[in-house]
């Protein structure tokens, strides 16, 4: 769930810790302080009176500083912050009831204690499967950590790992090729792990601003933006779902080699080994730069292997980058962009239909998804529910074994030749709703974004498509889009885009403008056009209640010119605002949108959304 959505759900007291941290960062003149000051200049009471949308914007401008703030908390070695962050950044754990979080925390402590026993036994057992070189790596790291920790005790101070010592330990763990789980086990074999009271755990996480806690709902919320930040703190380059997607296309001998390197039980099934590798926190970069290749592979051969892996396995053609490191970085960026994108690849209706038919064909899938993502609800195969957890159609399909995918494809008459997952996604695309979900991309004439989201369209068709989609939205708002009356009024010279008939000879005129450039800035030409439509309507004895101009965004100069115009009752509305109003209207009590809410020069999204939620 996005930060803005979570903030909308909470009261001021529940947001307080997070706001205080952002406030402290701002007071220390962060890197983007000029942009932040510009946002804050609209508020005379500081950050607390800024709306939630702008708080989310300010957080995005302070992520580097916030990341450093979280990192500094790791100096307290007994904080268990590594354990807690690893729980809350797992796919599916961004929304949790308190008792569910308590269970996951208890389960994690038991798991770590059990693994520590096993690791200690492997140290002492000459016949253990741990190689002599791996035992040496563990001993080196353990000895260095013990020295760093006991330095303070020897000097009669509280045991603490300083930021300098921490950076040295992180460098050492990377050089020794230790996974995060291996580091965690060695850390807690030096500092005995103790189960803390869950209320204290929540209070601690809340105080450093990484979670929100709703007292009313007894629920923990971790914003999608915060999950990405915390993943960087833990040096996990990609989300688990993308790591899984990559591991699934590797050959079994490669997976066995990775398991052997990180002390993972080789008796586990192939799928179980993949899950254990993910849990181990094995570096994604190290995996793709070293581990998956044979020792004798040249750099050219490695690059060729990685290109094939991306093109044939992950369907990512033309991976950018000249060096191996650049190519891996491009892949990580690709996964980050997919995760940030709010689009789901198919329409929301298509996703719901896919889940319904998956449940019919594969009745065990609901439990499998529930277990995989550690979800609390009994029935989880619901599109809205899964999207709150940032779980998309591809993430579900990635978990289904080949045999079950084939059965589902046959059961539902889906094309069988080619890539199974891509064929399924294409089958459930639902183009009309997919276009609506990409309404803003159409407005900005962003062909690349449309293509990435599964829409192929000619640039010359985008203007007409934007008009059609705008019509669909106004019809969806319960307003009468009257093409018949519009066609009667239109002349060869004056052709308005959309006419909304309110009855009693009252109308709203809507004009649609697409623009590649940021900030629509052609007031003089568009005002002549709109005044012309106004004259046509007035000659036909129609009362114009409002003229609306819909565009991707408006420049400051355009807004100023609009404010100075005294001849038209004109309001400006951005494509993103109109789409949000449409989404909010669908769950409101209204059967027809109250058009009187269109009363600002630039339509105030926040005010209208609040009015619709009442």
Coordinates of C-alpha atoms in Angstrom, one line a residue:
X1 CA 0.0 0.0 0.0
X2 CA 1.3 3.4 -1.0
X3 CA 2.4 5.9 1.8
X4 CA -0.3 8.4 0.9
X5 CA -3.0 5.7 1.2
X6 CA -1.8 4.7 4.6
X7 CA -1.6 8.3 5.8
X8 CA -5.2 8.8 4.7
X9 CA -6.2 5.9 7.0
X10 CA -4.5 7.2 10.2
X11 CA -5.0 9.9 12.8
X12 CA -2.5 12.6 13.6
X13 CA -1.2 10.8 16.7
X14 CA -0.5 7.6 14.7
X15 CA 1.5 9.6 12.2
X16 CA 3.4 11.6 14.8
X17 CA 6.7 9.6 15.0
X18 CA 7.1 9.5 11.3
X19 CA 6.4 13.3 10.9
X20 CA 8.9 14.1 13.7
X21 CA 11.7 12.2 11.9
X22 CA 11.0 13.9 8.6
X23 CA 10.8 17.3 10.4
X24 CA 14.3 16.6 12.0
X25 CA 15.7 15.7 8.5
X26 CA 14.3 18.9 7.0
X27 CA 15.8 21.1 9.8
X28 CA 19.2 19.7 8.9
X29 CA 19.0 21.0 5.3
X30 CA 18.7 17.8 3.2
X31 CA 20.0 17.4 -0.3
X32 CA 16.6 18.4 -1.8
X33 CA 15.8 21.2 0.7
X34 CA 14.9 23.8 -2.0
X35 CA 12.1 21.5 -3.5
X36 CA 10.9 20.7 0.0
X37 CA 10.8 24.4 1.0
X38 CA 8.7 25.0 -2.1
X39 CA 6.1 22.4 -1.0
X40 CA 6.1 23.7 2.6
X41 CA 5.7 27.4 1.4
X42 CA 2.0 26.6 0.9
X43 CA 1.6 25.8 4.6
X44 CA 2.0 28.4 7.4
X45 CA 2.0 25.7 10.1
X46 CA 4.8 23.5 8.9
X47 CA 4.8 19.8 8.0
X48 CA 2.0 18.9 10.3
X49 CA -0.5 20.9 8.3
X50 CA 0.7 19.6 4.9
X51 CA -1.7 17.2 3.1
X52 CA -0.9 13.5 2.8
X53 CA 0.0 13.7 -0.9
X54 CA 2.7 16.3 -0.2
X55 CA 4.0 14.4 2.9
X56 CA 4.6 11.4 0.6
X57 CA 6.3 13.7 -1.9
X58 CA 8.6 15.1 0.8
X59 CA 9.4 11.6 2.0
X60 CA 10.5 10.7 -1.5
X61 CA 12.8 13.8 -1.5
X62 CA 14.4 12.7 1.9
X63 CA 14.8 8.9 1.3
X64 CA 18.6 9.1 1.3
X65 CA 18.6 10.9 4.7
X66 CA 15.9 8.6 6.1
X67 CA 18.0 5.6 5.0
X68 CA 21.0 7.0 7.0
X69 CA 18.7 7.5 10.0
X70 CA 17.6 3.8 9.9
X71 CA 21.2 2.6 9.4
X72 CA 22.3 4.5 12.5
X73 CA 19.8 2.4 14.6
X74 CA 21.8 -0.8 13.7
X75 CA 24.7 0.3 16.0
X76 CA 22.6 -1.0 18.9
X77 CA 23.5 -4.7 18.4
X78 CA 20.8 -5.9 20.8
X79 CA 18.0 -4.1 18.9
X80 CA 17.1 -7.2 16.7
X81 CA 16.5 -4.6 13.9
X82 CA 17.9 -7.0 11.3
X83 CA 15.3 -9.7 12.3
X84 CA 12.4 -7.3 12.4
X85 CA 13.2 -5.5 9.1
X86 CA 13.6 -8.9 7.4
X87 CA 10.1 -9.8 8.6
X88 CA 8.4 -6.5 7.5
X89 CA 10.0 -6.3 4.0
X90 CA 8.9 -9.8 3.0
X91 CA 6.4 -9.9 0.2
X92 CA 2.9 -10.0 1.9
X93 CA 4.0 -8.6 5.3
X94 CA 3.2 -4.9 4.6
X95 CA -0.2 -5.1 6.3
X96 CA -0.4 -7.2 9.5
X97 CA -2.6 -7.5 12.6
X98 CA -0.6 -7.3 15.8
X99 CA -1.2 -10.9 16.8
X100 CA -0.1 -12.1 13.3
X101 CA 3.1 -10.1 13.6
X102 CA 3.7 -11.5 17.0
X103 CA 3.4 -15.1 15.6
X104 CA 5.8 -14.3 12.7
X105 CA 8.3 -12.8 15.2
X106 CA 8.1 -15.7 17.5
X107 CA 8.5 -18.2 14.6
X108 CA 11.6 -16.3 13.4
X109 CA 13.3 -16.3 16.8
X110 CA 12.7 -20.1 17.1
X111 CA 14.0 -20.6 13.5
X112 CA 17.2 -18.6 14.2
X113 CA 17.9 -20.4 17.5
X114 CA 17.5 -23.8 15.8
X115 CA 19.8 -22.8 12.9
X116 CA 22.4 -21.5 15.4
X117 CA 22.4 -24.9 17.1
X118 CA 22.9 -26.6 13.7
X119 CA 25.7 -24.2 12.8
X120 CA 27.6 -24.8 16.0
X121 CA 27.2 -28.5 15.6
X122 CA 28.7 -28.2 12.0
X123 CA 31.6 -26.3 13.4
X124 CA 32.5 -29.1 15.8
X125 CA 31.8 -32.0 13.5
X126 CA 34.7 -33.0 11.2
X127 CA 32.2 -35.0 9.0
X128 CA 29.8 -32.1 8.5
X129 CA 29.0 -31.0 4.9
X130 CA 30.6 -27.6 5.6
X131 CA 33.8 -27.4 3.7
X132 CA 37.0 -26.5 5.5
X133 CA 37.2 -23.1 3.6
X134 CA 33.6 -22.3 4.6
X135 CA 34.4 -23.1 8.2
X136 CA 37.4 -20.8 8.0
X137 CA 35.2 -17.9 6.6
X138 CA 32.7 -18.4 9.5
X139 CA 35.5 -18.4 12.1
X140 CA 37.2 -15.3 10.7
X141 CA 33.9 -13.3 10.7
X142 CA 32.9 -14.6 14.1
X143 CA 36.3 -13.7 15.7
X144 CA 36.2 -10.1 14.2
X145 CA 32.6 -9.6 15.4
X146 CA 33.5 -10.9 18.9
X147 CA 36.4 -8.4 19.1
X148 CA 34.2 -5.5 17.9
X149 CA 31.5 -6.3 20.5
X150 CA 33.7 -7.1 23.5
X151 CA 35.9 -4.0 23.0
X152 CA 33.3 -1.9 24.8
X153 CA 32.8 -4.5 27.6
X154 CA 36.6 -4.7 28.2
X155 CA 36.5 -0.9 28.6
X156 CA 33.6 -0.9 31.0
X157 CA 31.1 0.5 28.5
X158 CA 27.8 -0.8 27.1
X159 CA 28.4 -3.3 24.3
X160 CA 27.9 -1.5 21.0
X161 CA 29.0 -1.8 17.3
X162 CA 30.0 1.6 16.1
X163 CA 29.2 2.8 12.6
X164 CA 32.9 2.4 11.6
X165 CA 33.0 -1.2 13.0
X166 CA 29.6 -1.9 11.3
X167 CA 30.9 -0.8 7.9
X168 CA 34.1 -3.0 8.4
X169 CA 31.9 -6.0 9.3
X170 CA 29.7 -5.5 6.3
X171 CA 32.7 -5.2 4.0
X172 CA 34.2 -8.4 5.6
X173 CA 30.9 -10.4 5.1
X174 CA 30.8 -9.4 1.5
X175 CA 34.4 -10.3 0.8
X176 CA 33.8 -13.7 2.5
X177 CA 30.7 -14.2 0.4
X178 CA 28.4 -14.7 3.4
X179 CA 24.7 -14.4 3.0
X180 CA 22.6 -12.2 5.3
X181 CA 21.2 -15.2 7.1
X182 CA 24.7 -16.6 7.7
X183 CA 25.8 -13.2 9.2
X184 CA 22.6 -13.1 11.3
X185 CA 23.3 -16.6 12.7
X186 CA 26.9 -15.7 13.6
X187 CA 25.8 -12.4 15.1
X188 CA 23.3 -14.0 17.4
X189 CA 25.7 -16.8 18.4
X190 CA 27.8 -14.0 20.0
X191 CA 24.9 -11.9 21.4
X192 CA 22.2 -14.4 22.7
X193 CA 18.9 -13.7 21.2
X194 CA 16.0 -12.8 23.5
X195 CA 12.3 -12.6 22.6
X196 CA 11.0 -9.1 23.3
X197 CA 7.4 -8.1 24.2
X198 CA 5.5 -7.5 21.0
X199 CA 4.2 -4.1 22.2
X200 CA 7.8 -3.0 22.8
X201 CA 8.8 -4.2 19.3
X202 CA 6.0 -2.3 17.7
X203 CA 6.8 0.8 19.8
X204 CA 10.5 0.6 18.8
X205 CA 9.7 0.2 15.0
X206 CA 7.2 3.0 15.2
X207 CA 9.6 5.4 17.0
X208 CA 12.2 5.1 14.2
X209 CA 9.4 5.7 11.6
X210 CA 9.5 2.5 9.6
X211 CA 6.0 1.3 10.5
X212 CA 2.6 2.9 11.2
X213 CA 0.3 1.3 13.8
X214 CA -3.4 1.8 13.8
X215 CA -4.8 1.5 17.3
X216 CA -8.3 1.3 16.0
X217 CA -7.7 -1.5 13.6
X218 CA -4.9 -3.1 15.7
X219 CA -2.9 -3.2 12.5
X220 CA 0.7 -2.6 11.3
X221 CA 1.2 -0.8 8.0
X222 CA 4.5 -0.6 6.1
X223 CA 4.4 1.7 3.1
X224 CA 5.6 0.3 -0.3
X225 CA 8.1 3.2 -0.4
X226 CA 9.4 2.3 3.0
X227 CA 9.8 -1.4 2.1
X228 CA 12.0 -0.3 -0.8
X229 CA 14.1 1.9 1.5
X230 CA 14.5 -0.9 4.1
X231 CA 15.5 -3.3 1.4
X232 CA 18.4 -1.0 0.6
X233 CA 19.3 -0.8 4.2
X234 CA 19.5 -4.6 4.3
X235 CA 21.3 -4.6 1.0
X236 CA 18.6 -6.7 -0.7
X237 CA 18.7 -5.5 -4.3
X238 CA 15.4 -6.9 -5.5
X239 CA 12.1 -8.0 -4.0
X240 CA 11.7 -11.7 -3.2
X241 CA 9.2 -12.2 -6.1
X242 CA 11.8 -11.0 -8.6
X243 CA 14.6 -13.0 -7.0
X244 CA 12.3 -16.1 -7.3
X245 CA 11.5 -15.3 -10.9
X246 CA 15.3 -15.2 -11.7
X247 CA 16.2 -18.4 -9.7
X248 CA 13.4 -20.4 -11.4
X249 CA 15.0 -20.1 -14.8
X250 CA 18.4 -21.3 -13.6
X251 CA 19.4 -25.0 -14.2
X252 CA 19.1 -27.4 -11.3
X253 CA 22.9 -28.0 -11.0
X254 CA 23.4 -24.2 -10.6
X255 CA 20.7 -24.1 -7.8
X256 CA 22.5 -27.1 -6.1
X257 CA 25.8 -25.2 -6.3
X258 CA 24.3 -22.1 -4.6
X259 CA 22.7 -24.3 -1.9
X260 CA 26.1 -26.0 -1.3
X261 CA 27.9 -22.7 -1.0
X262 CA 25.5 -21.4 1.7
X263 CA 24.9 -24.6 3.8
X264 CA 21.4 -25.2 2.5
X265 CA 20.1 -28.8 2.9
X266 CA 20.6 -30.6 -0.5
X267 CA 17.8 -33.1 0.4
X268 CA 15.2 -30.4 -0.1
X269 CA 13.2 -30.3 -3.4
X270 CA 14.2 -27.9 -6.2
X271 CA 11.4 -25.4 -5.3
X272 CA 12.3 -25.6 -1.5
X273 CA 16.0 -24.9 -2.3
X274 CA 14.9 -21.8 -4.2
X275 CA 12.9 -20.5 -1.3
X276 CA 15.8 -21.2 1.1
X277 CA 18.2 -19.3 -1.1
X278 CA 15.9 -16.3 -1.1
X279 CA 15.5 -16.5 2.7
X280 CA 19.3 -16.7 3.1
X281 CA 19.7 -13.2 1.6
X282 CA 22.3 -14.3 -0.9
X283 CA 23.4 -11.2 -2.8
X284 CA 21.6 -10.9 -6.1
X285 CA 24.6 -9.1 -7.6
X286 CA 27.1 -11.7 -6.5
X287 CA 24.8 -14.4 -7.8
X288 CA 24.7 -12.9 -11.3
X289 CA 28.3 -11.7 -11.4
X290 CA 30.0 -14.9 -10.1
X291 CA 28.0 -17.8 -8.6
X292 CA 26.0 -18.9 -11.7
X293 CA 29.0 -19.4 -14.0
X294 CA 31.6 -22.1 -14.3
X295 CA 35.1 -21.2 -13.0
X296 CA 36.5 -21.3 -16.5
X297 CA 34.0 -18.9 -18.1
X298 CA 35.5 -15.8 -19.6
X299 CA 33.9 -12.3 -19.1
X300 CA 32.5 -12.4 -22.6
X301 CA 30.9 -15.8 -21.9
X302 CA 29.4 -14.5 -18.7
X303 CA 27.8 -11.5 -20.5
X304 CA 26.4 -13.8 -23.2
X305 CA 24.9 -16.1 -20.5
X306 CA 23.3 -13.1 -18.7
X307 CA 21.9 -11.7 -21.9
X308 CA 20.3 -15.1 -22.7
X309 CA 19.0 -15.5 -19.2
X310 CA 17.2 -12.1 -19.5
X311 CA 16.0 -12.5 -23.1
X312 CA 14.9 -16.1 -23.1
X313 CA 14.0 -16.6 -19.4
X314 CA 12.8 -13.2 -18.2
X315 CA 11.6 -11.8 -21.6
X316 CA 13.8 -8.7 -21.3
X317 CA 15.4 -8.0 -24.7
X318 CA 18.4 -5.7 -25.2
X319 CA 19.6 -5.5 -21.6
X320 CA 21.5 -2.2 -21.3
X321 CA 25.1 -1.9 -20.3
X322 CA 28.5 -2.6 -21.7
X323 CA 30.1 -4.3 -18.7
X324 CA 28.7 -7.2 -16.7
X325 CA 28.2 -4.9 -13.7
X326 CA 26.2 -2.4 -15.8
X327 CA 24.0 -5.2 -17.2
X328 CA 23.2 -6.5 -13.6
X329 CA 22.5 -2.9 -12.5
X330 CA 20.1 -2.5 -15.5
X331 CA 18.3 -5.7 -14.5
X332 CA 17.9 -4.5 -10.9
X333 CA 16.6 -1.1 -12.2
X334 CA 14.1 -3.0 -14.5
X335 CA 12.7 -4.9 -11.5
X336 CA 12.5 -1.6 -9.4
X337 CA 10.5 0.1 -12.2
X338 CA 8.1 -2.8 -12.4
X339 CA 7.6 -2.7 -8.6
X340 CA 7.0 1.1 -8.5
X341 CA 4.5 0.9 -11.4
X342 CA 1.0 0.9 -10.1
X343 CA -0.2 -0.8 -13.2
X344 CA -0.7 -4.6 -12.9
X345 CA 0.0 -5.6 -16.6
X346 CA -3.7 -6.6 -17.1
X347 CA -6.8 -4.7 -16.1
X348 CA -8.2 -5.0 -12.5
X349 CA -11.3 -6.8 -13.9
X350 CA -9.0 -9.2 -15.8
X351 CA -7.0 -9.9 -12.6
X352 CA -10.2 -10.7 -10.8
X353 CA -11.4 -13.0 -13.6
X354 CA -7.9 -14.7 -13.6
X355 CA -8.1 -15.4 -9.9
X356 CA -11.6 -16.7 -10.0
X357 CA -10.7 -19.2 -12.8
X358 CA -7.4 -20.1 -11.1
X359 CA -9.3 -21.0 -8.0
X360 CA -11.7 -23.2 -10.0
X361 CA -8.9 -25.1 -11.8
X362 CA -6.4 -25.2 -8.9
X363 CA -8.4 -25.4 -5.6
X364 CA -5.1 -25.7 -3.5
X365 CA -3.8 -22.4 -4.9
X366 CA -5.5 -20.2 -2.3
X367 CA -3.7 -22.0 0.6
X368 CA -0.4 -22.0 -1.4
X369 CA -0.6 -18.2 -1.9
X370 CA -1.6 -17.7 1.7
X371 CA 1.4 -19.7 3.0
X372 CA 3.9 -18.2 0.5
X373 CA 3.1 -14.6 1.3
X374 CA 2.2 -15.3 5.0
X375 CA -1.2 -13.7 4.6
X376 CA -3.8 -13.8 7.4
X377 CA -7.2 -13.9 5.7
X378 CA -8.7 -17.3 4.9
X379 CA -9.6 -16.5 1.2
X380 CA -6.9 -14.3 -0.5
X381 CA -7.5 -14.7 -4.2
X382 CA -9.1 -11.2 -4.6
X383 CA -7.5 -8.6 -6.9
X384 CA -8.0 -5.5 -4.6
X385 CA -6.7 -7.5 -1.6
X386 CA -3.6 -8.7 -3.3
X387 CA -2.8 -5.3 -4.8
X388 CA -2.8 -3.8 -1.3
X389 CA 0.1 -6.1 -0.7
X390 CA 1.7 -5.2 -4.0
X391 CA 1.2 -8.7 -5.3
X392 CA 0.4 -8.7 -9.1
X393 CA -0.8 -11.3 -11.6
X394 CA 2.7 -12.3 -12.7
X395 CA 3.8 -12.8 -9.0
X396 CA 0.9 -15.3 -8.6
X397 CA 1.6 -17.2 -11.8
X398 CA 5.4 -17.4 -11.0
X399 CA 4.5 -19.6 -8.0
X400 CA 2.5 -22.2 -10.0
X401 CA 4.4 -25.3 -11.1
X402 CA 4.6 -26.2 -14.8
X403 CA 2.1 -29.1 -14.5
X404 CA -0.6 -27.0 -12.9
X405 CA -0.1 -24.1 -15.3
X406 CA -0.6 -26.5 -18.2
X407 CA -3.8 -27.8 -16.6
X408 CA -5.1 -24.3 -16.1
X409 CA -4.3 -23.4 -19.7
X410 CA -6.2 -26.4 -21.1
X411 CA -9.1 -25.9 -18.7
X412 CA -9.6 -22.3 -19.9
X413 CA -8.9 -22.5 -23.6
X414 CA -5.7 -20.4 -23.5
X415 CA -3.1 -20.5 -26.3
X416 CA -0.6 -23.3 -25.6
X417 CA 2.3 -22.4 -27.9
X418 CA 5.0 -20.1 -26.6
X419 CA 5.5 -18.9 -23.0
X420 CA 2.8 -20.1 -20.7
X421 CA 2.7 -17.1 -18.3
X422 CA 2.7 -14.5 -21.1
X423 CA -0.1 -16.4 -22.9
X424 CA -2.2 -16.4 -19.7
X425 CA -1.6 -12.6 -19.1
X426 CA -2.5 -11.9 -22.7
X427 CA -5.7 -14.0 -22.3
X428 CA -6.9 -11.9 -19.4
X429 CA -5.7 -8.5 -20.6
X430 CA -9.2 -6.8 -21.0
X431 CA -8.0 -3.9 -23.2
X432 CA -10.7 -1.4 -22.4
X433 CA -10.1 -1.3 -18.7
X434 CA -6.3 -1.5 -19.3
X435 CA -6.5 1.7 -21.4
X436 CA -8.4 3.4 -18.5
X437 CA -5.7 2.3 -16.0
X438 CA -3.2 3.9 -18.4
X439 CA -5.3 7.1 -18.9
X440 CA -2.5 9.4 -17.8
X441 CA 0.1 7.7 -20.1
X442 CA -2.3 8.3 -23.0
X443 CA -2.7 12.0 -21.9
X444 CA 1.1 12.4 -21.9
X445 CA 1.4 10.5 -25.2
X446 CA 3.9 8.2 -23.5
X447 CA 4.2 5.4 -26.0
X448 CA 7.0 3.6 -24.2
X449 CA 5.0 3.4 -20.9
X450 CA 2.0 2.2 -22.9
X451 CA 4.0 -0.5 -24.6
X452 CA 5.5 -1.7 -21.3
X453 CA 2.0 -2.0 -19.9
X454 CA 0.8 -4.2 -22.8
X455 CA -0.8 -1.5 -25.1
X456 CA 0.2 -1.1 -28.7
X457 CA -1.2 2.0 -30.3
X458 CA -0.1 4.5 -33.0
X459 CA 0.9 8.0 -31.8
X460 CA -1.6 9.5 -34.3
X461 CA -4.4 7.7 -32.5
X462 CA -3.7 9.0 -29.0
X463 CA -5.7 12.2 -29.2
X464 CA -8.9 10.4 -30.2
X465 CA -8.2 7.6 -27.7
X466 CA -7.8 10.2 -24.9
X467 CA -11.2 11.7 -25.9
X468 CA -12.9 8.3 -25.9
X469 CA -11.5 7.4 -22.5
X470 CA -12.6 10.8 -21.1
X471 CA -16.1 10.1 -22.4
X472 CA -16.0 6.7 -20.7
X473 CA -15.0 8.3 -17.4
X474 CA -17.8 11.0 -17.5
X475 CA -20.3 8.3 -18.4
X476 CA -19.0 6.3 -15.4
X477 CA -19.6 9.3 -13.2
X478 CA -23.3 8.9 -14.0
X479 CA -23.4 12.0 -16.2
X480 CA -25.2 12.1 -19.6
X481 CA -22.6 12.3 -22.4
X482 CA -24.9 13.5 -25.2
X483 CA -23.3 12.8 -28.6
X484 CA -26.6 13.5 -30.4
X485 CA -26.9 17.1 -29.1
X486 CA -23.2 17.7 -29.6
X487 CA -23.4 16.6 -33.2
X488 CA -26.4 19.0 -33.8
X489 CA -24.4 21.9 -32.4
X490 CA -21.0 21.1 -34.0
X491 CA -20.1 22.9 -37.3
X492 CA -17.2 22.2 -39.6
X493 CA -15.4 25.1 -37.8
X494 CA -16.4 24.4 -34.2
X495 CA -16.3 20.8 -33.1
X496 CA -16.4 20.4 -29.3
X497 CA -15.0 17.1 -27.9
X498 CA -17.6 16.2 -25.2
X499 CA -21.0 17.7 -24.2
X500 CA -22.6 16.7 -20.9
X501 CA -26.4 17.3 -20.9
X502 CA -27.6 18.1 -17.4
X503 CA -31.2 18.6 -18.5
X504 CA -33.3 21.8 -18.5
X505 CA -31.1 23.2 -21.3
X506 CA -28.0 23.2 -19.1
X507 CA -24.8 21.7 -20.3
X508 CA -21.1 21.2 -19.4
X509 CA -18.6 21.5 -22.3
X510 CA -15.4 19.3 -22.0
X511 CA -12.3 19.8 -24.1
X512 CA -9.5 17.2 -24.1
X513 CA -5.8 18.0 -24.8
X514 CA -2.9 15.6 -24.9
X515 CA 0.7 16.8 -24.6
X516 CA 4.2 15.2 -24.6
X517 CA 5.7 18.2 -22.9
X518 CA 5.3 18.8 -19.2
X519 CA 3.0 21.6 -18.3
X520 CA 0.3 22.4 -20.9
X521 CA 1.0 26.0 -21.9
X522 CA -1.2 27.1 -24.9
X523 CA -3.9 29.2 -23.3
X524 CA -4.4 31.8 -26.1
X525 CA -5.2 29.1 -28.7
X526 CA -7.4 27.0 -26.5
X527 CA -9.3 29.9 -25.1
X528 CA -10.3 31.1 -28.6
X529 CA -11.5 27.6 -29.3
X530 CA -13.5 27.3 -26.1
X531 CA -15.1 30.8 -26.6
X532 CA -16.2 29.7 -30.0
X533 CA -17.9 26.6 -28.5
X534 CA -19.5 28.9 -25.9
X535 CA -21.0 31.2 -28.6
X536 CA -22.4 28.2 -30.5
X537 CA -24.1 26.9 -27.3
X538 CA -25.5 30.4 -26.3
X539 CA -26.9 30.9 -29.8
X540 CA -28.9 27.7 -29.3
X541 CA -30.3 29.0 -25.9
X542 CA -28.3 26.6 -23.8
X543 CA -26.9 27.6 -20.4
X544 CA -23.3 26.7 -19.9
X545 CA -22.9 25.5 -16.3
X546 CA -19.2 24.8 -16.7
X547 CA -16.4 24.5 -19.3
X548 CA -13.8 21.8 -18.3
X549 CA -10.4 21.5 -19.9
X550 CA -8.8 18.1 -19.3
X551 CA -5.0 17.8 -19.9
X552 CA -2.0 15.9 -18.4
X553 CA -1.0 19.0 -16.4
X554 CA -0.9 22.8 -16.6
X555 CA 1.9 25.3 -16.4
X556 CA 1.8 28.1 -13.8
X557 CA 1.4 30.6 -16.6
X558 CA -1.6 28.7 -18.1
X559 CA -3.3 28.7 -14.6
X560 CA -2.6 32.5 -14.2
X561 CA -4.1 33.2 -17.6
X562 CA -7.1 31.1 -16.8
X563 CA -7.6 33.0 -13.5
X564 CA -7.5 36.3 -15.4
X565 CA -10.1 35.3 -17.9
X566 CA -13.6 36.8 -17.2
X567 CA -15.5 35.6 -20.2
X568 CA -15.7 31.9 -19.5
X569 CA -16.7 29.7 -16.5
X570 CA -13.6 27.6 -17.1
X571 CA -12.0 25.0 -14.8
X572 CA -8.8 23.0 -15.3
X573 CA -8.6 19.3 -14.4
X574 CA -5.5 17.0 -14.8
X575 CA -5.9 13.5 -16.2
X576 CA -4.6 11.9 -13.0
X577 CA -7.2 13.9 -10.9
X578 CA -10.1 13.0 -13.1
X579 CA -9.1 9.3 -12.9
X580 CA -8.8 9.4 -9.1
X581 CA -12.3 11.1 -8.9
X582 CA -13.7 8.3 -11.1
X583 CA -12.1 5.6 -8.9
X584 CA -13.4 7.2 -5.7
X585 CA -16.9 7.7 -7.2
X586 CA -17.2 4.0 -7.9
X587 CA -17.2 3.2 -4.1
X588 CA -19.2 6.3 -3.0
X589 CA -22.9 6.5 -2.1
X590 CA -23.6 8.7 -5.2
X591 CA -25.4 7.5 -8.3
X592 CA -24.5 10.7 -10.2
X593 CA -21.4 12.8 -9.6
X594 CA -22.4 16.2 -8.0
X595 CA -21.0 18.5 -10.7
X596 CA -21.2 21.5 -8.4
X597 CA -17.9 20.2 -6.9
X598 CA -16.2 21.4 -10.2
X599 CA -15.9 24.9 -8.9
X600 CA -12.2 25.7 -8.6
X601 CA -10.0 27.2 -11.3
X602 CA -7.7 24.1 -10.9
X603 CA -9.9 21.3 -9.7
X604 CA -8.9 20.5 -6.1
X605 CA -8.5 16.7 -6.0
X606 CA -8.2 16.4 -2.2
X607 CA -11.4 18.3 -1.6
X608 CA -13.5 16.3 -4.1
X609 CA -12.2 12.9 -2.8
X610 CA -13.1 13.9 0.8
X611 CA -16.5 14.9 -0.3
X612 CA -17.1 11.6 -2.2
X613 CA -15.9 9.6 0.9
X614 CA -18.5 11.2 3.2

